[in-house]
Coordinates of C-alpha atoms in Angstrom, one line a residue:
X81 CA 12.2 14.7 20.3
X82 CA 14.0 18.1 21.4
X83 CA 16.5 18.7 19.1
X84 CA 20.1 21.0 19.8
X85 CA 19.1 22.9 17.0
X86 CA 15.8 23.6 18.3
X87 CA 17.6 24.4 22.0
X88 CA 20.0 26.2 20.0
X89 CA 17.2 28.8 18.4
X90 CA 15.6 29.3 21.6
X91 CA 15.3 33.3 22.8
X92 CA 14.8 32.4 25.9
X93 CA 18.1 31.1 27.3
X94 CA 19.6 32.7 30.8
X95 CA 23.0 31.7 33.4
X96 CA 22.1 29.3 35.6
X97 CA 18.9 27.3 35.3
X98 CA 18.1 27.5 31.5
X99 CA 15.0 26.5 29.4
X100 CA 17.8 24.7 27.6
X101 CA 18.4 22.3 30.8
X102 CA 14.8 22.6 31.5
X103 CA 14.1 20.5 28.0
X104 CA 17.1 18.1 28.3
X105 CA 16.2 17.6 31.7
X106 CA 12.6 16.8 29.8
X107 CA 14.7 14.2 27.6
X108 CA 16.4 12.3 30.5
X109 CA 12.9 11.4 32.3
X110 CA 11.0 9.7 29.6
X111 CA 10.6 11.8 26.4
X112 CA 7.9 13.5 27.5
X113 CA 5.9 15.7 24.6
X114 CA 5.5 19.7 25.5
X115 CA 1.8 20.2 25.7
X116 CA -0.3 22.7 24.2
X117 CA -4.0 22.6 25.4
X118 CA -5.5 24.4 22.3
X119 CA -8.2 23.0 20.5
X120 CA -10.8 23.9 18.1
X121 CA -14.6 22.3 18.6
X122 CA -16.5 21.9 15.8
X123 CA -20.4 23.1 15.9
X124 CA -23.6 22.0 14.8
X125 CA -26.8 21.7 15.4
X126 CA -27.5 19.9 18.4
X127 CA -30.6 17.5 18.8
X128 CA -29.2 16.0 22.1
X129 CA -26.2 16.1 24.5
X130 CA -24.6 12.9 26.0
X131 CA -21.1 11.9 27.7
X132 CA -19.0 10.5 25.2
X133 CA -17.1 7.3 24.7
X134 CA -13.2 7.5 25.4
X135 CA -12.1 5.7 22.5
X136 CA -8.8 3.1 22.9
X137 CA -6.7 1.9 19.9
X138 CA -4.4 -1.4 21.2
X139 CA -2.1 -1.7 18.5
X140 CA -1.1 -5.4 16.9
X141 CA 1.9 -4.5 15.6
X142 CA 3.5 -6.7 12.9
X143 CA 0.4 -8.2 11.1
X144 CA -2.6 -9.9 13.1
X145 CA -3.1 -13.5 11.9
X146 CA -7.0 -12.9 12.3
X147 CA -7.5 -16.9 11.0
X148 CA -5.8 -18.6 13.9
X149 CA -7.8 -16.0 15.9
X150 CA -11.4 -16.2 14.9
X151 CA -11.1 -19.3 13.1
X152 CA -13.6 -20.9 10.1
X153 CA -15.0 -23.9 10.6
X154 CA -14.4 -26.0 7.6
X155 CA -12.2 -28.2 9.2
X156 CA -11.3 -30.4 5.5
X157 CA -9.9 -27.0 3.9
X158 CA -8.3 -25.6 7.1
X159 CA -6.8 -28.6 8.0
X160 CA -5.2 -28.2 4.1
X161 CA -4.5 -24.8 4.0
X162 CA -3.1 -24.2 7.1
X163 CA -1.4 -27.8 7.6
X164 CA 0.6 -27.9 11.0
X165 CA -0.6 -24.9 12.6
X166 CA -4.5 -25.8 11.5
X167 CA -6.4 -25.8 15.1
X168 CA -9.2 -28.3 14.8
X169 CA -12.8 -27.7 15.8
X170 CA -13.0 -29.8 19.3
X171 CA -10.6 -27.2 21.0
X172 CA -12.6 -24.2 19.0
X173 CA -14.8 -22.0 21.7
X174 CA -17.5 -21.8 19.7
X175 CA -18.9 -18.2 18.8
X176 CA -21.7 -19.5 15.7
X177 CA -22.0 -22.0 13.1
X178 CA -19.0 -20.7 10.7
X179 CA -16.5 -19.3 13.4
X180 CA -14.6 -20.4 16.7
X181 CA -12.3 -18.5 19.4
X182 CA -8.5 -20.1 19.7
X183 CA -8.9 -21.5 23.2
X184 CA -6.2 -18.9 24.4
X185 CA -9.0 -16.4 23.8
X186 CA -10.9 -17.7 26.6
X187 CA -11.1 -15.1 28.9
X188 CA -12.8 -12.8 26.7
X189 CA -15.8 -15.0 26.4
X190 CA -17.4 -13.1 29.4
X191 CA -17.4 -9.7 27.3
X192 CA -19.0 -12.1 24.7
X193 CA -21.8 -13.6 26.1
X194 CA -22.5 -10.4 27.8
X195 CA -21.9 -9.0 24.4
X196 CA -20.0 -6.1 25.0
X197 CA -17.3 -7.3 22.4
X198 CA -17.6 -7.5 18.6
X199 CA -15.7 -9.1 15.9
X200 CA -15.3 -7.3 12.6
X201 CA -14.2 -9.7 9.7
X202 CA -11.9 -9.3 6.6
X203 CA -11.5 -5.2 7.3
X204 CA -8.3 -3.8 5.9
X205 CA -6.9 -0.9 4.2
X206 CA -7.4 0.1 0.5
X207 CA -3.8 -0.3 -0.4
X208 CA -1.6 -4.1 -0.2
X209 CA 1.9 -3.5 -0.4
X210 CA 2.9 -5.7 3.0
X211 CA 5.5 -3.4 4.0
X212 CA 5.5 -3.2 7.5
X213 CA 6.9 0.4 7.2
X214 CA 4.2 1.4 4.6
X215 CA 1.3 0.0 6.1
X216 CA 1.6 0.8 9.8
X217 CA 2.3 4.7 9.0
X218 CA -1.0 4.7 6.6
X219 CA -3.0 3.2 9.0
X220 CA -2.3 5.6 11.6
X221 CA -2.3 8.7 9.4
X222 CA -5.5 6.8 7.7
X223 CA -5.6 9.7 5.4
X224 CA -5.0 8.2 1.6
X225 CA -4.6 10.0 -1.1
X226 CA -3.7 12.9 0.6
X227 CA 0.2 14.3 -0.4
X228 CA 0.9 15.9 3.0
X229 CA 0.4 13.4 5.7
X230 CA 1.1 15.2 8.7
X231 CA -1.0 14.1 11.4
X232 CA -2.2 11.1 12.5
X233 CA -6.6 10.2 12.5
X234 CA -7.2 10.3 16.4
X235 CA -5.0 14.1 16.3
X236 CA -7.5 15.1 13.8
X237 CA -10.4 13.9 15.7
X238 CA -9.3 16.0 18.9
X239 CA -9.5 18.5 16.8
X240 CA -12.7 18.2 15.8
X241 CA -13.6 17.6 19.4
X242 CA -11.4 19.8 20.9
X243 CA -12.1 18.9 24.8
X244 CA -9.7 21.1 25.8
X245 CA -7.6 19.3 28.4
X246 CA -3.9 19.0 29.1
X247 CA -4.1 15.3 28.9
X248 CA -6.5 14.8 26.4
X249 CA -4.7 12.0 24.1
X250 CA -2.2 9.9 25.9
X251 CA 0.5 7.5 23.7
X252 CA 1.6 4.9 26.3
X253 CA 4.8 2.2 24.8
X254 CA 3.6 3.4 21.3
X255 CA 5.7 4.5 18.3
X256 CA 2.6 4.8 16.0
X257 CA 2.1 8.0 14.8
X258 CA -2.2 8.2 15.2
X259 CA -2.1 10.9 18.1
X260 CA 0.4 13.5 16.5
X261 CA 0.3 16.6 14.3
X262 CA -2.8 18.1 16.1
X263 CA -3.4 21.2 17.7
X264 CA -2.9 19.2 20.9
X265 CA -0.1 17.5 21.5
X266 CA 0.0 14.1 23.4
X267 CA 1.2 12.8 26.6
X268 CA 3.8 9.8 25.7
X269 CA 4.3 8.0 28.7
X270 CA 6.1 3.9 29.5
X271 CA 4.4 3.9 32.3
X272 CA 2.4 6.1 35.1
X273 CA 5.2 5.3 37.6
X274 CA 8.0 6.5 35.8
X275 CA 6.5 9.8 34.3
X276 CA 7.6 13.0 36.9
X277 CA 9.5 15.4 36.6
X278 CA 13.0 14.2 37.8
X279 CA 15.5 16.1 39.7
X280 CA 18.6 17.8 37.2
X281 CA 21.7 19.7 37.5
X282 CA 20.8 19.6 41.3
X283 CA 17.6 21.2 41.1
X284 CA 14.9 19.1 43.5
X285 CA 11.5 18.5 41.0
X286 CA 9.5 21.3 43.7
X287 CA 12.1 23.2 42.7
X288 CA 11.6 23.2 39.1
X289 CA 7.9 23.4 39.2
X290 CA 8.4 26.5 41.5
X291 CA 10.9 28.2 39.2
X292 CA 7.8 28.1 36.3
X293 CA 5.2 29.2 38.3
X294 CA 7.0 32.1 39.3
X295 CA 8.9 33.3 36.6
X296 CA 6.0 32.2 34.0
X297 CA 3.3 32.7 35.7
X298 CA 2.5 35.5 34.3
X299 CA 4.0 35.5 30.4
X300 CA 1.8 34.7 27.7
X301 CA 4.1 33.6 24.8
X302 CA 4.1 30.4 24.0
X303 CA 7.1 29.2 25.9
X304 CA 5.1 30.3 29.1
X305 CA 2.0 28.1 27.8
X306 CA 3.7 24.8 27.1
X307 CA 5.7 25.1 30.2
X308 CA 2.7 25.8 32.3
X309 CA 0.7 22.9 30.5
X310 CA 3.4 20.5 31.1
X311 CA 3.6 21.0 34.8
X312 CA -0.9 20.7 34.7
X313 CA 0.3 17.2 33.1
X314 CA 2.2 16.1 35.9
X315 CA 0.1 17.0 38.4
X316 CA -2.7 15.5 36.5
X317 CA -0.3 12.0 35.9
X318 CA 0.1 11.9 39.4
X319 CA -3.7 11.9 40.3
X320 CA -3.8 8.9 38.2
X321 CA -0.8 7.5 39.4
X322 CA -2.5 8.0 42.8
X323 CA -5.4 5.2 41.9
X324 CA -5.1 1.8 42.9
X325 CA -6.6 -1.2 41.2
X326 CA -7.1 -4.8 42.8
X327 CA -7.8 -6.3 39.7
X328 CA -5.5 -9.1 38.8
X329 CA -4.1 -8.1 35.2
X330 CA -1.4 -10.9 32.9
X331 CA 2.2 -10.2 34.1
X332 CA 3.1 -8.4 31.0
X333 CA 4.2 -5.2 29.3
X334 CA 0.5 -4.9 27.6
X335 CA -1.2 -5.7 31.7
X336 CA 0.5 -3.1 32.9
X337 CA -0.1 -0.5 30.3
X338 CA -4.0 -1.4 30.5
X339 CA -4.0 -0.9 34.0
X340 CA -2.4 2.5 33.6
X341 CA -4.9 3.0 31.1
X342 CA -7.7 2.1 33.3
X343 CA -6.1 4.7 36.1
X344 CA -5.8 7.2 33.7
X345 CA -9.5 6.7 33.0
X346 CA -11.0 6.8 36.3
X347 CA -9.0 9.4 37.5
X348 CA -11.2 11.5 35.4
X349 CA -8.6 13.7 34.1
X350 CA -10.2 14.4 30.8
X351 CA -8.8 11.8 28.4
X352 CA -10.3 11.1 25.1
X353 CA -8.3 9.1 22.9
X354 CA -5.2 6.4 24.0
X355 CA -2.7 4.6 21.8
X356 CA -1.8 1.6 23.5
X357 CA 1.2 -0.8 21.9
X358 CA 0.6 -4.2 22.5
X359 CA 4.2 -5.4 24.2
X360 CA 5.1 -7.8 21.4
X361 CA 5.8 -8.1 17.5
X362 CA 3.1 -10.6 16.2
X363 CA 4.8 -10.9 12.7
X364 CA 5.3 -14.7 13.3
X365 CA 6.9 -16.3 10.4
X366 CA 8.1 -18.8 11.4
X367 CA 7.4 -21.3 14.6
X368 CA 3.9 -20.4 16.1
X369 CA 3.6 -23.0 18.2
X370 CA 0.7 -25.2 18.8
X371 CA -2.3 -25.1 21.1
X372 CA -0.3 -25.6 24.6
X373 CA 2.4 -23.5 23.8
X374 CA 4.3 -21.3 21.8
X375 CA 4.5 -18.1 20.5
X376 CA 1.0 -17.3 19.1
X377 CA -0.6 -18.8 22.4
X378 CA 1.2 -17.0 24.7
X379 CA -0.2 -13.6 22.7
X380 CA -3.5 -14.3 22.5
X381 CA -3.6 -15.5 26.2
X382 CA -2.1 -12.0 26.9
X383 CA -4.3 -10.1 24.5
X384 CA -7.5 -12.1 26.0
X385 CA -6.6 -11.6 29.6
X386 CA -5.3 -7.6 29.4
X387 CA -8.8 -6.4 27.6
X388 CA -10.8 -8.7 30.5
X389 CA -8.7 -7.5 33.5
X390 CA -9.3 -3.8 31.7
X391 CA -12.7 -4.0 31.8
X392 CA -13.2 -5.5 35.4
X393 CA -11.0 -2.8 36.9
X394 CA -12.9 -0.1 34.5
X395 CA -15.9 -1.5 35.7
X396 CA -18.8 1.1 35.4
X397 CA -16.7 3.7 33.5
X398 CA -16.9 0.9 31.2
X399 CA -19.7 2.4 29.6
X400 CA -17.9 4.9 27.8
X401 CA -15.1 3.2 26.7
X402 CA -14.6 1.9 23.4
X403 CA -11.7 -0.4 22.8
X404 CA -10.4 -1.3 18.9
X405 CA -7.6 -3.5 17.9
X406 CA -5.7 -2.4 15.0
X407 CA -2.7 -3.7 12.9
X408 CA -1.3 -2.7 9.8
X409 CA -2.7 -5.9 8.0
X410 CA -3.1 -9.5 8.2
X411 CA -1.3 -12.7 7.0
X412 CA -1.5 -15.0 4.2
X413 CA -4.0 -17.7 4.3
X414 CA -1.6 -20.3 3.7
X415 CA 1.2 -21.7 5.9
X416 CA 4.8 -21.7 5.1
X417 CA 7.5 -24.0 5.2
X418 CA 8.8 -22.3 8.8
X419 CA 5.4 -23.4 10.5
X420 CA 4.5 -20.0 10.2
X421 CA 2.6 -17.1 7.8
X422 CA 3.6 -14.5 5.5
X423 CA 2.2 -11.0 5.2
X424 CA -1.2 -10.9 4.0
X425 CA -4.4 -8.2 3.8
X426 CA -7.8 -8.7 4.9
X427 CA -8.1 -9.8 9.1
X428 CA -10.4 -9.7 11.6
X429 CA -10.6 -6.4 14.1
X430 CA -11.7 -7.0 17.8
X431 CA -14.3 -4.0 19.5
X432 CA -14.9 -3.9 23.3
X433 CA -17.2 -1.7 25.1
X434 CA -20.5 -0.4 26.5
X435 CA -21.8 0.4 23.4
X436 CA -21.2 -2.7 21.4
X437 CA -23.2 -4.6 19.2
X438 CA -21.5 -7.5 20.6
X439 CA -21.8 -11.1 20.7
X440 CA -21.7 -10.9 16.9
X441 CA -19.4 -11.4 14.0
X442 CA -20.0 -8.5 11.5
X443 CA -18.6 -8.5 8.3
X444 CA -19.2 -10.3 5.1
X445 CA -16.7 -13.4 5.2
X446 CA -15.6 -13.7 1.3
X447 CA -14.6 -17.6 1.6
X448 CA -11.0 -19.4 1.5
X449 CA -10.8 -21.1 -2.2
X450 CA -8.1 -20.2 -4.4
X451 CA -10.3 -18.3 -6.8
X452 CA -12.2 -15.9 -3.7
X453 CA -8.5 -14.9 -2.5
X454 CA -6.0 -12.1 -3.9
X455 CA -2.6 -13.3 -4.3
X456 CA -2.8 -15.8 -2.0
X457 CA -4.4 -13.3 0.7
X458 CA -7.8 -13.1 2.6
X459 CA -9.4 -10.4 0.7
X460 CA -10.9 -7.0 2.7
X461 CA -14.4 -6.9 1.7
X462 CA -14.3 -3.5 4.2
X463 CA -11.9 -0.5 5.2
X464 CA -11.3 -0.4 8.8
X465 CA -12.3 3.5 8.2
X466 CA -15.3 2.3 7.9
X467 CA -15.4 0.9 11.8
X468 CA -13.6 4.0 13.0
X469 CA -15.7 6.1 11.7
X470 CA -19.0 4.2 13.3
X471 CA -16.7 4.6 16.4
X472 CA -16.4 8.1 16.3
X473 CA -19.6 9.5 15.1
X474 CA -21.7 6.8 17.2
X475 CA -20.0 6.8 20.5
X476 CA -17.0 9.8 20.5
X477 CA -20.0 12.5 19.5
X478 CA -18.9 13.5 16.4
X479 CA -20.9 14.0 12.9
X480 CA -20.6 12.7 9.5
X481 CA -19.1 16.3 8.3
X482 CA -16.5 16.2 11.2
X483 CA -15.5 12.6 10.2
X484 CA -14.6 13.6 6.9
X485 CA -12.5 16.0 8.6
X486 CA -11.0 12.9 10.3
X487 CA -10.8 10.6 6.8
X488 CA -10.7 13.5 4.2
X489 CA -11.8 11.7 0.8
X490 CA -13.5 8.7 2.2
X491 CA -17.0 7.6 1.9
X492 CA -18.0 5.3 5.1
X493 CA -19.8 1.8 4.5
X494 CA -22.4 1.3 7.4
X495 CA -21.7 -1.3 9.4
X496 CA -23.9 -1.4 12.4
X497 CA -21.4 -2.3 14.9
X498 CA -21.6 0.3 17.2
X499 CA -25.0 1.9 18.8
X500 CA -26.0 5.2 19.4
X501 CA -25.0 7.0 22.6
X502 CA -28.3 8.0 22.9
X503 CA -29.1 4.1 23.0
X504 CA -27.0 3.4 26.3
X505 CA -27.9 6.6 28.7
X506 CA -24.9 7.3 31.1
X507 CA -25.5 4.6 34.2
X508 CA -26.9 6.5 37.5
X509 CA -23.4 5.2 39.5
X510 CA -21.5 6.8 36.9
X511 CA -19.0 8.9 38.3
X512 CA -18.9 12.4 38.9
X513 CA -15.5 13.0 38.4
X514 CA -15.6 11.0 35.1
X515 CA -18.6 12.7 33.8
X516 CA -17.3 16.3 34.6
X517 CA -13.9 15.9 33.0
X518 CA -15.5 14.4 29.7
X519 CA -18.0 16.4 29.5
X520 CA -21.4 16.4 27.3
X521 CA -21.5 16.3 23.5
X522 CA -24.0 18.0 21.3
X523 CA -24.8 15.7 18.0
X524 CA -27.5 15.4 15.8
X525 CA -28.6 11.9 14.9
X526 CA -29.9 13.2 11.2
X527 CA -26.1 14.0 10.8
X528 CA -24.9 10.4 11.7
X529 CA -23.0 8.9 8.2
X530 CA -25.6 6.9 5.9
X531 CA -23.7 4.8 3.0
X532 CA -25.2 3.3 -0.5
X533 CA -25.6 -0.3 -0.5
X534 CA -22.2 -2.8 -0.3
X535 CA -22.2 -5.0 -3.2
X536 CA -19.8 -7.6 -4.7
X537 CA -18.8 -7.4 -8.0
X538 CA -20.2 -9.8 -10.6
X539 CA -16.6 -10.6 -11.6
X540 CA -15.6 -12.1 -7.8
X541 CA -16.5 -15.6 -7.9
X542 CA -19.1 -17.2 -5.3
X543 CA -18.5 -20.1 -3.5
X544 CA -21.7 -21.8 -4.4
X545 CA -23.6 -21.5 -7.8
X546 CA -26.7 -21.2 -5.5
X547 CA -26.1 -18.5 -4.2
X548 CA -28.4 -16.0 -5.7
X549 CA -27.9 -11.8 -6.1
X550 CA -29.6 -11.0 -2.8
X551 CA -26.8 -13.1 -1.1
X552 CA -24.3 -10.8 -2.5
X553 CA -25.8 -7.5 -1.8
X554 CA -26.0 -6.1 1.4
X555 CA -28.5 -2.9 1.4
X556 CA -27.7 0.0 3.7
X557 CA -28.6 0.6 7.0
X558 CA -30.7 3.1 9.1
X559 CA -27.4 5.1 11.2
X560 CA -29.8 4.3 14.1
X561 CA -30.3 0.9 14.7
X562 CA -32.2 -0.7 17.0
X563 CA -30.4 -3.1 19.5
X564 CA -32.0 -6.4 17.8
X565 CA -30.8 -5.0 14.3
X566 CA -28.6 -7.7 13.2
X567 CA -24.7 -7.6 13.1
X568 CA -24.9 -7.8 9.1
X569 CA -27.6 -5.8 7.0
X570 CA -30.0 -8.1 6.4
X571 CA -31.1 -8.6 2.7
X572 CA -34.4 -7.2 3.2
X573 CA -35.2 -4.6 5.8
X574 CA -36.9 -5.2 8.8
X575 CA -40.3 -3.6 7.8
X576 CA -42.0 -1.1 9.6
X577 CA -45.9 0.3 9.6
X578 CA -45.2 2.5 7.0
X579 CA -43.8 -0.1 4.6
X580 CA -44.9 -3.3 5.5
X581 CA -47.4 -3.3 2.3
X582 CA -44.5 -2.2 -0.1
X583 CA -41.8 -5.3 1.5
X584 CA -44.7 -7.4 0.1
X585 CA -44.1 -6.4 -3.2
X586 CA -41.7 -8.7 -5.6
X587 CA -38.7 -8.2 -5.6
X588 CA -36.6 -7.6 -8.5
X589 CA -33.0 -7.4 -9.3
X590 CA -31.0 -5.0 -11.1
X591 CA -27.5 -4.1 -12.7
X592 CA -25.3 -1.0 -12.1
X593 CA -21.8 -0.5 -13.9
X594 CA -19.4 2.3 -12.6
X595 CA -16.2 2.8 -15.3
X596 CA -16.6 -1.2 -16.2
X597 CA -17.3 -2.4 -13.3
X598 CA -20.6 -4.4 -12.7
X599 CA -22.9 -5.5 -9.7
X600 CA -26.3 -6.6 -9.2
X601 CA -28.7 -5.2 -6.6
X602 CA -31.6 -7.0 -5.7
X603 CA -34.8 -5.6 -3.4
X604 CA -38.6 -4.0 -3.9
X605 CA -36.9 -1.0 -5.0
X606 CA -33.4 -1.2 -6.1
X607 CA -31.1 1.8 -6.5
X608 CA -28.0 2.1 -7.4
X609 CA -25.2 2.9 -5.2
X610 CA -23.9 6.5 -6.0
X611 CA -21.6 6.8 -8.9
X612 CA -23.3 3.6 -10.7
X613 CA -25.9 3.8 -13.5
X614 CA -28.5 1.5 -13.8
X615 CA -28.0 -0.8 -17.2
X616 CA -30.6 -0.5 -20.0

C-alpha cells in the first residue's frame, strides 16, 4: 500500500499532473503493486534445457479438514470419531483399499484416472500452535528459524529463477504473503476485468500512459523504471484480458479467478508463479452439513469443479502447470459438540498437473487411535517443504542448492511425487507463444535433492504388533524415478543389473540414536540417516 508519507518523501512532485496523483490514482483502481522487473538467475552446470512448469498455489484458507476429504476407510472408528459428520463408505468414490473421495469431489476423478492429480497425506509444518495468524504467515514465508522473515517462498524462488518479466508472479484475491519481498514485485489483481488504468483528476487512461512514455521515456532512476514496468503490466493484463474461454467454470469467486488464471497462462505473458485465494474461509467449526448439503459440500463441489474446468480450458499448456493446495493446517480428528472440528495439524495436500505422479496417495498414513495422534490431532509424518521443494527442483527447473535458497535451513525428504521435466518433453502442439515467454531452463539432474531414509521413531506406537521394522522405514529414493516407481518408497528397492545379486542378500536391521532419539532401519545394507549413529 502507498503510504502519504511515502507520497510525502517523493522528489519528484510537479503543478498539475503529479506522481503523487499518479499513485493515488494507482490506489483507487485496485491496489495495484509498482513493478520492478529485476531479477537475478542463478547458474549451474547445465546437463539439459527444458520449458518449465508454472507453478499454482490455491490457498485453503482457515484449516483444510483433509479427513472429510480423502477419507479412511475404517468405517467402525470413523463412524466413532467423527459421529454426525462421519461419511460412510457406500457414498465414498473410491481411490484404493484404505482411502475414498467425499462425493462432492467428483469432478476431479477424470484428473485421477488419468492420473494427473496426486494426493499427499498427513504433510504439515514443523510447528503446531493453531493460530490462524501464526500459521498462515509461516507457511507462506516457509522460512523457520529464520529471525528476519521478509519475504515470502515463491519471491525467493523468482529470485532464484529470475525470468525476468513484468508479470512474472501474479497474487489474484490473496492476502497471503508467499509472492512478496523479492526483487520482483507482484501483480495483485481481483480480477483481469477490473485491472486498467482508470481515468483520474480528468485525465483519460491514453492520457496517462502518454504522459510516462514521454516524460520518462528516457530517465533511468528508479521512478522512471517502475512507472514504465507498470504501464508493460497493463498492456500485458489486457492481452490476457483479451482471451476467451468456453469452458464452463462453477459460478464462484474461486471459477472466476481460475479462469483468469488460465488466461493469464495462455496468453503467454511470462508468468511463473500465481497465488490464488480460494473465495471462502474453510475454518468450519461448527455446522458442516451433511452429504447433500451444507457448508463443507458446497466447498468441495467448488474446489473439485474450479481445478477440472482449469485444466480443460488450460488444455495443452496443461503440461507445464503444476497446481498445489495449501492451508495453514488441518483439523482435529475428532468432532465437536457444534457438528463441526477444531484446529488441528497434519492434512492431506492435493497436486494437479502434467507432471504428476498421479492416481496415487503418497505419504505414510500414521493411523487414527488415541495413542498414534498428538493432542488429539492427525500427526505430520512430512513437511509440506518437502513437496514444494520436489515441485520446484523437479518441474520449475531449479537445483537442490537454489532450493535451499528457497527453504534456508531445511533438509528435503524425497517424496517421489513429482517427475522429472526431462520425463514429460514439451508436447509438439505446445504453443509458441507459451514456450517463448517461459523460456528454457538449464538443470542438472545430479543436482536434483537426495534425502537419508524417513523413519519412525521407536517411541511412536504401531497400530499392529505385526508390523515389523521394515514397515516403518521408508529408504530414500533415486531423485529420478521412473514413471512405475511407486507413490511410497517401497521397503526394498526395485533392483537393477548391477544389484540384483546384493538385494538377494538377507536383510538385517539396525538401530540409530540422534541426542536420545531412536529408530530402526532395516535393508541389505542399512545406514543411518545423517546425524544418527549406529548403536553398538
Amino acid at each position: 500500500m502507498i503510504t502519504e508519507e511515502a507520497i510525502a518523501q517523493c522528489p519528484e512532485g510537479r503543478d498539475g499532473f503529479s506522481r503523487r496523483q499518479f499513485l493515488r490514482g494507482m490506489a483507487l483502481f485496485g491496489g495495484m503493486t509498482v513493478l520492478s522487473a529485476n531479477g537475478v538467475r542463478y547458474t549451474f552446470a547445465a546437463s539439459t534445457n527444458e520449458v518449465p512448469d508454472v507453478v499454482v498455489t490455491l490457498v485453503l484458507r482457515g484449516g483444510f479438514d483433509g479427513l472429510s476429504a480423502v477419507v479412511p476407510t475404517d468405517e467402525n472408528l470413523m463412524r466413532k470419531i467423527r459421529g454426525q459428520i462421519f461419511i460412510p463408505n457406500a457414498s465414498l468414490i473410491p481411490l484404493d483399499r484404505e482411502f475414498g473421495f467425499h462425493p462432492a469431489l467428483k469432478k476431479l476423478m477424470p484428473l485421477w484416472d488419468a492420473k494427473e492429480l496426486a494426493i499427499v497425506n498427513t504433510l504439515g509444518a514443523p510447528t503446531h500452535s493453531r493460530s490462524h495468524f501464526d500459521e498462515i504467515a509461516d507457511v507462506a514465508y516457509a522460512a523457520y528459524g529464520e529471525k528476519d522473515k521478509r519475504s515470502g517462498w515463491m519471491a525467493r524462488f523468482l529470485d532464484v529463477t529470475g525470468s525476468g518479466s513484468v508479470v512474472q508472479s501474479v497474487g489474484i484475491g490473496s492476502t497471503t504473503k508467499q509472492l512478496v519481498g523479492g526483487k520482483a514485485s507482484p501483480v495483485n489483481l481481483n480480477s483481469l476485468n477490473n485491472f486498467r488504468l482508470d481515468s483520474l483528476y480528468g485525465y483519460k487512461a491514453e492520457d496517462i500512459s502518454g504522459f510516462i512514455d514521454e516524460t520518462h521515456g528516457r530517465w533511468t532512476n528508479v521512478w522512471a523504471t517502475q512507472a514504465k514496468s507498470t504501464i508493460q503490466a497493463l498492456d500485458q493484463i489486457a492481452k490476457a484480458g483479451a482471451q476467451r474461454s468456453a469452458v464452463n467454470y462453477p459460478s464462484t469467486g474461486t471459477g472466476q479467478r481460475l479462469r483468469d488464471v488460465a488466461a493469464l497462462l495462455k496468453a503467454g505473458i511470462g508468468v511463473r508463479a500465481v497465488d490464488v485465494e480460494f473465495q471462502g474461509d474453510w475454518d468450519m467449526h461448527a455446522n458442516m452439513g451433511n452429504l447433500e448439503n451444507g457448508w463443507l459440500t458446497s466447498y468441495l463441489s467448488d474446489l473439485a469443479g474450479s481445478i477440472s474446468a482449469f485444466r480443460e480450458d488450460l488444455g495443452v499448456v496443461w503440461s507445464r502447470v503444476t497446481v498445489v493446495t495449501v492451508t495453514e493446517f488441518g483439523r482435529r480428528v475428532s468432532e465437536n459438540q457444534s457438528t463441526g472440528t477444531e484446529h488441528g495439524w497434519g492434512t492431506s495436500m492435493f497436486v494437479a498437473g502434467g507432471g504428476v505422479h498421479g492416481g496415487k496417495i503418497h505419504g505414510k498414513f500414521p493411523g487414527l487411535d488415541d495413542k498414534q495422534l498428538k493432542d488429539g490431532d492427525l500427526v505430520v509424518t512430512a513437511d509440506y517443504r518437502s513437496l514444494l521443494t520436489e515441485i520446484l527442483t523437479r518441474r520449475a527447473g531449479i537445483t537442490a542448492q537454489g532450493a535451499e535458497q528457497v527453504f534456508p535451513n531445511f533438509r528435503p525428504e524425497v517424496l517421489s511425487v513429482m517427475k522429472h521435466l526431462s520425463e514429460t518433453p514439451l508436447p509438439e502442439n505446445f504453443p509458441t507463444n507459451v514456450k517463448n515467454a517461459l523460456g528454457n531452463v538449464p538443470y542438472d539432474k545430479d543436482l536434483l535433492p537426495t534425502a537419508a531414509p524417513i523413519a519412525t521413531a521407536s517411541a511412536t506406537p504401531t497400530p499392529s504388533a505385526t508390523k515389523s521394522a521394515a514397515d516403518m522405514v521408508v529408504p530414500s529414493s533415486s531423485p529420478s524415478p521412473t514413471p512405475s516407481s511407486s507413490p511410497i518408497e517401497s521397503q526394498s528397492p526395485t533392483p537393477t543389473a548391477s544389484t540384483s545379486l546384493a538385494s538377494k542378500g538377507k536383510k538385517k536391521t539396525i538401530t540409530c540414536v540422534k541426542n536420545g532419539k531412536t529408530i530402526r532401519v532395516t535393508g541389505t545394507n542399512p545406514k543411518c540417516p545423517t546425524g544418527y549413529k549406529i548403536k553398538k
